[in-house]
Short mmCIF file of C-alpha atoms and ligand atoms in Angstrom, two decimals:
data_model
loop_
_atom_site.label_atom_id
_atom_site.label_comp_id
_atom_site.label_asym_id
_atom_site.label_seq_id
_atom_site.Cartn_x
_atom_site.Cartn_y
_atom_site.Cartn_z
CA UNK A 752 68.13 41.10 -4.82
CA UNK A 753 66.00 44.39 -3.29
CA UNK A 754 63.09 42.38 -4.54
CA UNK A 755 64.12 39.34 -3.06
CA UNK A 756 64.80 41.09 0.35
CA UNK A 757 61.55 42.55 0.11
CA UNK A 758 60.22 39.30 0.26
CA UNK A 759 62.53 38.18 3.50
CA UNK A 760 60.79 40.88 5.72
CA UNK A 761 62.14 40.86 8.36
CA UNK A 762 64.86 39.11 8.34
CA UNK A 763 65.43 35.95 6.93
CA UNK A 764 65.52 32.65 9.17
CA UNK A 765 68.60 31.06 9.20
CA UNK A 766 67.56 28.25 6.98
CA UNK A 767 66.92 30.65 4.22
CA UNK A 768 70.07 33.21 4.63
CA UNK A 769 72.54 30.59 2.82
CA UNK A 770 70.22 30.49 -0.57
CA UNK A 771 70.35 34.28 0.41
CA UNK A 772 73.86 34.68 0.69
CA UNK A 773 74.47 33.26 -2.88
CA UNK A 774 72.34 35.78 -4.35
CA UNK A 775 73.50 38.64 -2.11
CA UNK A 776 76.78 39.07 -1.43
CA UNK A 777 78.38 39.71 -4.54
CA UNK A 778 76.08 41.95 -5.83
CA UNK A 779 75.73 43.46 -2.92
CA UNK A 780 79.65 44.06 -1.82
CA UNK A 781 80.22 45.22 -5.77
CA UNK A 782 77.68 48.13 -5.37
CA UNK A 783 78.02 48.81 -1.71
CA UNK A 784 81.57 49.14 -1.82
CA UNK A 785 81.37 51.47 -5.63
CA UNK A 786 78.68 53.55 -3.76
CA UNK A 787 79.97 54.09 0.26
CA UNK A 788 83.81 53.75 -0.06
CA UNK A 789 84.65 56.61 -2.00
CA UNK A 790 82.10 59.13 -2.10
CA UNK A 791 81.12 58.79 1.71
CA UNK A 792 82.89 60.62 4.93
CA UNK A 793 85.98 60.75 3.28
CA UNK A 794 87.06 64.33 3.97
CA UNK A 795 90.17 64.67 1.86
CA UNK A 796 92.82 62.67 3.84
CA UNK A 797 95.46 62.04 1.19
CA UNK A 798 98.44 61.35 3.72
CA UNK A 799 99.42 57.76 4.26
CA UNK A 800 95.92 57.29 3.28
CA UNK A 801 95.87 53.30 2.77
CA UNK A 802 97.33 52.94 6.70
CA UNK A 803 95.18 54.83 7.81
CA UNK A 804 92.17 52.79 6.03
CA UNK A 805 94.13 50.08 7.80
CA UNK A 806 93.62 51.14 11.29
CA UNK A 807 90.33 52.76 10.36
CA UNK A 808 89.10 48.74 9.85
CA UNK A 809 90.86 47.30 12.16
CA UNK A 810 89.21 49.72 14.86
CA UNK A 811 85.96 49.22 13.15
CA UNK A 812 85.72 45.31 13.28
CA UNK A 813 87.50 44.98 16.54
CA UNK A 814 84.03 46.79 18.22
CA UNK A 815 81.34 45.05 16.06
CA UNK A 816 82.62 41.77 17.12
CA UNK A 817 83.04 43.12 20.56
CA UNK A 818 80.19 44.94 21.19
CA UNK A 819 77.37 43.29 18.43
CA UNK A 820 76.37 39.96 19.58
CA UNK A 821 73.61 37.67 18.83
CA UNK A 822 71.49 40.34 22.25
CA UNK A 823 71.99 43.39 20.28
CA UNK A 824 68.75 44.55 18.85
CA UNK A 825 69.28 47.52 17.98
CA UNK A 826 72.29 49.68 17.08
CA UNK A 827 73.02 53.10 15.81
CA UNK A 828 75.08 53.49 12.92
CA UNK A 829 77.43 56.70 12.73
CA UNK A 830 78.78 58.75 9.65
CA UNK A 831 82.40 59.08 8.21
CA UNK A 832 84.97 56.96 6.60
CA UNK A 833 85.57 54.94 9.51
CA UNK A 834 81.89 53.67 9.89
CA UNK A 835 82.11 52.14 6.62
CA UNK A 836 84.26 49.17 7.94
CA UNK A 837 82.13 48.72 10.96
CA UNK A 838 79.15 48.58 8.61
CA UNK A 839 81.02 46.00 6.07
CA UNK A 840 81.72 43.77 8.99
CA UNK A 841 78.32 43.83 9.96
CA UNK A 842 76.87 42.98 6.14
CA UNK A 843 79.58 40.03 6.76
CA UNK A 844 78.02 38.51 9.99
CA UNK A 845 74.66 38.90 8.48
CA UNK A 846 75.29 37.57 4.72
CA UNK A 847 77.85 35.34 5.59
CA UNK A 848 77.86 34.41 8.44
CA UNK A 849 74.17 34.06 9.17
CA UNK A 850 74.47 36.02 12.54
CA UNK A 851 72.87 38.86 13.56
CA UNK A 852 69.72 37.90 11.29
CA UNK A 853 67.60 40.77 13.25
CA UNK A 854 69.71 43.52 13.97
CA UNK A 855 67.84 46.63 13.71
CA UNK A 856 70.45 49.29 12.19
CA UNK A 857 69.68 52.90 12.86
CA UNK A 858 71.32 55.86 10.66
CA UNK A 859 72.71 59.04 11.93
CA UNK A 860 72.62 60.57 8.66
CA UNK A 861 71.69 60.11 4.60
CA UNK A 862 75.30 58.45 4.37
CA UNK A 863 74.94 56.04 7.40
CA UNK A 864 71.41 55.05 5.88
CA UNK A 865 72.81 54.76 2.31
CA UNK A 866 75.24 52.41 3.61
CA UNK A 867 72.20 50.46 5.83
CA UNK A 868 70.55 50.62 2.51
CA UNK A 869 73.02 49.24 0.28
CA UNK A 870 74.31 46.64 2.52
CA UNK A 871 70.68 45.10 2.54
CA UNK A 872 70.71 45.62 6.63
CA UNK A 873 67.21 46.44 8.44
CA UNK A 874 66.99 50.32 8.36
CA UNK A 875 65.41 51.39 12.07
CA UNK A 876 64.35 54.92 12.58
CA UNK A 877 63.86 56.66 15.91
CA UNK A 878 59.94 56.29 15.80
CA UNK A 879 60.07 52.69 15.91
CA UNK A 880 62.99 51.98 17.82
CA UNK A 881 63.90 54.79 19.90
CA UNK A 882 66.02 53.00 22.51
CA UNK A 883 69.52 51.80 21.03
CA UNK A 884 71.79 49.17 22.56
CA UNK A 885 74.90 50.66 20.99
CA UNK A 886 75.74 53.03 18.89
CA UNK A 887 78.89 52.85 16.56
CA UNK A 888 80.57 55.90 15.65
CA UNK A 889 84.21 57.68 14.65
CA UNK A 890 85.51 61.11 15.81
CA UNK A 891 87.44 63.69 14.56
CA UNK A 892 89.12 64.11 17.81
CA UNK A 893 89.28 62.12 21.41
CA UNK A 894 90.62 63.75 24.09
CA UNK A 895 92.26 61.79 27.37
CA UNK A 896 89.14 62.47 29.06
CA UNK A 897 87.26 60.67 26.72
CA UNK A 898 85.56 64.40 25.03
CA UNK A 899 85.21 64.15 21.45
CA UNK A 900 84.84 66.94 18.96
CA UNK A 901 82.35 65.17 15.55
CA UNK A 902 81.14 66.73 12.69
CA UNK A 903 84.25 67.08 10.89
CA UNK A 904 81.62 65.54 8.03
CA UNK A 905 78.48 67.35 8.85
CA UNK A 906 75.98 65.28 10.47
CA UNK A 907 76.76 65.71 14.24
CA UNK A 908 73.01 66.68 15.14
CA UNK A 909 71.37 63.33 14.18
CA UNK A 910 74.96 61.70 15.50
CA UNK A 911 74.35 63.00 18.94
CA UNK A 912 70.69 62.92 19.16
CA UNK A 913 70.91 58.86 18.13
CA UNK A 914 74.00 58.68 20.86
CA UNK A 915 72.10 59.89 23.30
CA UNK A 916 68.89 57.63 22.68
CA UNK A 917 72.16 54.44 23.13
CA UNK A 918 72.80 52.67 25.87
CA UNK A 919 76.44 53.33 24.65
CA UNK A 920 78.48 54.94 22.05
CA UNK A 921 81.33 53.33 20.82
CA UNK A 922 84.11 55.15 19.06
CA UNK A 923 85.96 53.71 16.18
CA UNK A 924 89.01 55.91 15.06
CA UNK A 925 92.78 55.97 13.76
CA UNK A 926 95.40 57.09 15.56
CA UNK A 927 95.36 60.50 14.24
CA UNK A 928 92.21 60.90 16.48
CA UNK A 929 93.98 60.52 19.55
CA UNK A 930 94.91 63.23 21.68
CA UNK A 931 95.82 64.44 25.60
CA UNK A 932 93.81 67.62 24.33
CA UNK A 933 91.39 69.06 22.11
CA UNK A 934 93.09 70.89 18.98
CA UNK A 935 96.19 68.93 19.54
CA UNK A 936 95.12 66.75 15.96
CA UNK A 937 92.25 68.65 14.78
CA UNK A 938 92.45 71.68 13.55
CA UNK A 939 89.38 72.74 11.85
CA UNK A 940 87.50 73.46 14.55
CA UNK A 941 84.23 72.34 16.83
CA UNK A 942 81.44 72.08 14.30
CA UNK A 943 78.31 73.72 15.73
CA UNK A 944 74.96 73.41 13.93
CA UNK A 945 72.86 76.36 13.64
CA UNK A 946 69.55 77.90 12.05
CA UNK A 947 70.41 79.62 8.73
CA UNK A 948 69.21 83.20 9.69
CA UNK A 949 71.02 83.55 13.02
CA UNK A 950 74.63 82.60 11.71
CA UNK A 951 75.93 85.88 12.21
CA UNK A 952 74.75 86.59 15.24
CA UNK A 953 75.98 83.32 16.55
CA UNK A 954 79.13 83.96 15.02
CA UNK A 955 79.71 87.61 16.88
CA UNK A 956 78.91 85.49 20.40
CA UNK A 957 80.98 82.74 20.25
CA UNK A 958 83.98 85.06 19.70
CA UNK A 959 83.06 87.09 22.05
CA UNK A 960 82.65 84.46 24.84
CA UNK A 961 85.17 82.10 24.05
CA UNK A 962 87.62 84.08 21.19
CA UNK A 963 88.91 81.98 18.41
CA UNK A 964 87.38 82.75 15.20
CA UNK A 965 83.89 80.83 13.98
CA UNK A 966 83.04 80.61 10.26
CA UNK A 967 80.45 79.49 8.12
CA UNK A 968 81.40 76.14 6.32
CA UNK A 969 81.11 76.45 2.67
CA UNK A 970 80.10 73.79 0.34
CA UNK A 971 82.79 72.40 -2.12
CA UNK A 972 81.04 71.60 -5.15
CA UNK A 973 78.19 74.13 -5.03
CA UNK A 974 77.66 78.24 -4.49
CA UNK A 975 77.13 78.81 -0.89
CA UNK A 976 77.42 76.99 2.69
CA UNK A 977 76.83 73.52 3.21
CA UNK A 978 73.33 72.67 4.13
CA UNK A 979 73.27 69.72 6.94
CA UNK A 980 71.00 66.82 6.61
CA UNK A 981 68.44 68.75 9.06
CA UNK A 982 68.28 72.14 6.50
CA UNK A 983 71.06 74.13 8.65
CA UNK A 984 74.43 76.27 8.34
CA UNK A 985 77.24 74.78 10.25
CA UNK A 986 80.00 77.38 11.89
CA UNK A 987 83.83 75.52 12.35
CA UNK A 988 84.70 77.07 15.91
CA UNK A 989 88.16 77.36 15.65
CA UNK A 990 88.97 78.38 19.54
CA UNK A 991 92.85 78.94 21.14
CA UNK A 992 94.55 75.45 21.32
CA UNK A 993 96.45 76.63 24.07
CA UNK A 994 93.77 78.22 26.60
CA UNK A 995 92.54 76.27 28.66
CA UNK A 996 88.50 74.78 28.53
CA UNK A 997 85.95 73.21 30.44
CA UNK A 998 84.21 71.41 27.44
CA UNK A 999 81.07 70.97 29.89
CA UNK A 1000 80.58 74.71 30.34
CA UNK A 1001 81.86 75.87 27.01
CA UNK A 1002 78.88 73.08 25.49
CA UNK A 1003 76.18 74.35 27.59
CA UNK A 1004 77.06 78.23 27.06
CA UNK A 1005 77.05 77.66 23.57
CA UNK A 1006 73.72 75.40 23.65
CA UNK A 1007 72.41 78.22 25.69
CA UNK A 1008 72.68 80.81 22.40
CA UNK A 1009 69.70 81.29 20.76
CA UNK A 1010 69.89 79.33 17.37
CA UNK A 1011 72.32 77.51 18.16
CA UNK A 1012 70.81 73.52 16.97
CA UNK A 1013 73.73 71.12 18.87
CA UNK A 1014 77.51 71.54 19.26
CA UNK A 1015 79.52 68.85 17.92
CA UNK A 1016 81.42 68.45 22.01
CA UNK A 1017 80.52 65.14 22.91
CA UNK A 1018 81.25 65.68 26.63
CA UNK A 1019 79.84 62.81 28.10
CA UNK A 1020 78.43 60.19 25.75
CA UNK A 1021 81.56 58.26 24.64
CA UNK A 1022 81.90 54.73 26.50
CA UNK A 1023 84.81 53.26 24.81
CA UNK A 1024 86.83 53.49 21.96
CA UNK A 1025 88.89 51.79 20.14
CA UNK A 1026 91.85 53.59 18.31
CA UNK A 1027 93.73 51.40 15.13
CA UNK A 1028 97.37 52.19 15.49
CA UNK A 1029 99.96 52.46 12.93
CA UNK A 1030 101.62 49.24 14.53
CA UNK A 1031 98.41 47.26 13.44
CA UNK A 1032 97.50 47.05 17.26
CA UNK A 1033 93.96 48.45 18.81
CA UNK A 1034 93.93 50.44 21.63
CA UNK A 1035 91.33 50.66 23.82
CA UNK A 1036 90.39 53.98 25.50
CA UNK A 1037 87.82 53.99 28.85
CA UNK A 1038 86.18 56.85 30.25
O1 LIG B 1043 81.30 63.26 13.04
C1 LIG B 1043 81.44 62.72 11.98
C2 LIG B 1043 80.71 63.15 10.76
O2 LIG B 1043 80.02 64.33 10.97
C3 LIG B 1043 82.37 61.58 11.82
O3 LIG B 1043 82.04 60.59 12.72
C4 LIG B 1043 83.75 62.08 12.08
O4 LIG B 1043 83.97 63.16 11.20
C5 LIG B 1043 84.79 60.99 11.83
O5 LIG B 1043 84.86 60.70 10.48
P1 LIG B 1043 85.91 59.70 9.89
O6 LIG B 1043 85.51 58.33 10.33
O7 LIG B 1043 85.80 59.91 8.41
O8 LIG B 1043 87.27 60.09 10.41
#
């Protein structure tokens, strides 16, 4: 079928997406779903784990049929567990549905264009279509004010680069993601990207401006710290749950240390997001 879809550049008209379908969807649910579902942004969550995939869809397809209509053009495509369903529901509109037959689908990391990739959509990039209409993402935390902490799975630099090139970001999350404040649910940490040689440094300053204890994530399955998609060392923040913050100030002092790539605080990108509860409900969360 890559062959055929080669041949459909771009998209396929309407007239031709049914043959398509036939030829597609099978093959390409089987080996989309063997390749994203398990390997991808799943971080380990063993508790009450098939809910929680539950509300994780339920979010997910509650804002692609909300948000992605026939106008969207273009939209940004997070990383995590949780984008997987918002992707699959996508792939459904477009292979069997016949919708959204020129969506433009733009990753925010090797997983998110894996999954763009193996769910034959139209992979974007930021060259060719640097304005977004929306971009889709989860979190690992939302706060009542609408702040998010991301990078609980590594790729928050191209996440917030693409989220700020979007008219808006959506957030698609369980209910373990909600919270009245940061470090009330997640407990690893603010991930903060940073150059390789100045970890240390950065390390000694955070501490010392904000307290809490930063350390270098290390990889699982190999000797050594995780290396992000853009070549860097990430440091898990783990600041004071109880003192109190003002995420805008603590983001920009930390932006302001040398080294220091992006903070994974989204302060003020998040329009709306939509938390799967336990109950099977969504709730919806404005800023
Ligand atoms: O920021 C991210 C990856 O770096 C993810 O969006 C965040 O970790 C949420 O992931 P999940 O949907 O698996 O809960």
């Amino acid at each position: 079928m890559l062959v055929l879809r080669g041949f459909l550049q771009p998209r396929p008209s309407s007239h031709l997406v049914s043959i398509a379908n036939k030829l597609v969807t099978a093959k390409t649910f089987r080996r989309a779903s063997s390749t994203t579902n398990k390997n991808m942004g799943d971080k380990g969550d063993k508790t009450n784990k098939i809910a929680l995939d539950e509300a994780k869809k339920l979010a997910a397809r509650t804002a692609v049929d909300e948000w992605i209509t026939e106008d969207t053009k273009i939209v940004g495509i997070g990383s995590g567990s949780t984008i997987v369903f918002a992707v699959q529901r996508i792939a459904e509109r477009v292979w069997k549905e016949g919708a959204l037959c020129d969506l433009i689908c733009v990753p925010t990391s090797f997983q998110a264009r894996q999954l763009i990739l193996d769910y034959n959509l139209n992979l974007g990039d930021l060259d060719r279509n640097p304005i977004i209409d929306i971009a889709i993402d989860g979190a690992d935390e939302v706060d009542s004010r609408m702040v998010l902490i991301k990078g609980g799975g590594g790729c928050l630099l191209q996440e917030k680069i693409v989220a700020s090139c979007a008219k808006h970001l959506i957030v698609i999350a369980d209910y373990t993601k909600r919270s009245l404040r940061l470090g009330e649910q997640w407990c690893k940490g603010i991930p903060i990207e940073v150059t390789p040689i100045a970890h240390v440094p950065i390390k000694l300053k955070i501490e010392a401006l904000f307290g809490g204890e930063a350390t270098l994530r290390m990889a699982l399955a190999k000797a050594g710290p995780i290396i992000t998609d853009s070549g860097n060392f990430l440091l898990d923040w783990r600041f004071v749950a109880k003192r109190e913050f003002d995420w805008d100030e603590v983001n920009r002092a930390l932006m302001m240390i040398p080294g220091v790539v992006e903070t994974g605080l989204f302060v003020d990108n998040a329009h709306k997001c939509y938390f799967g509860m336990a109950d099977g409900t969504v709730k919806v969360q404005n800023r």
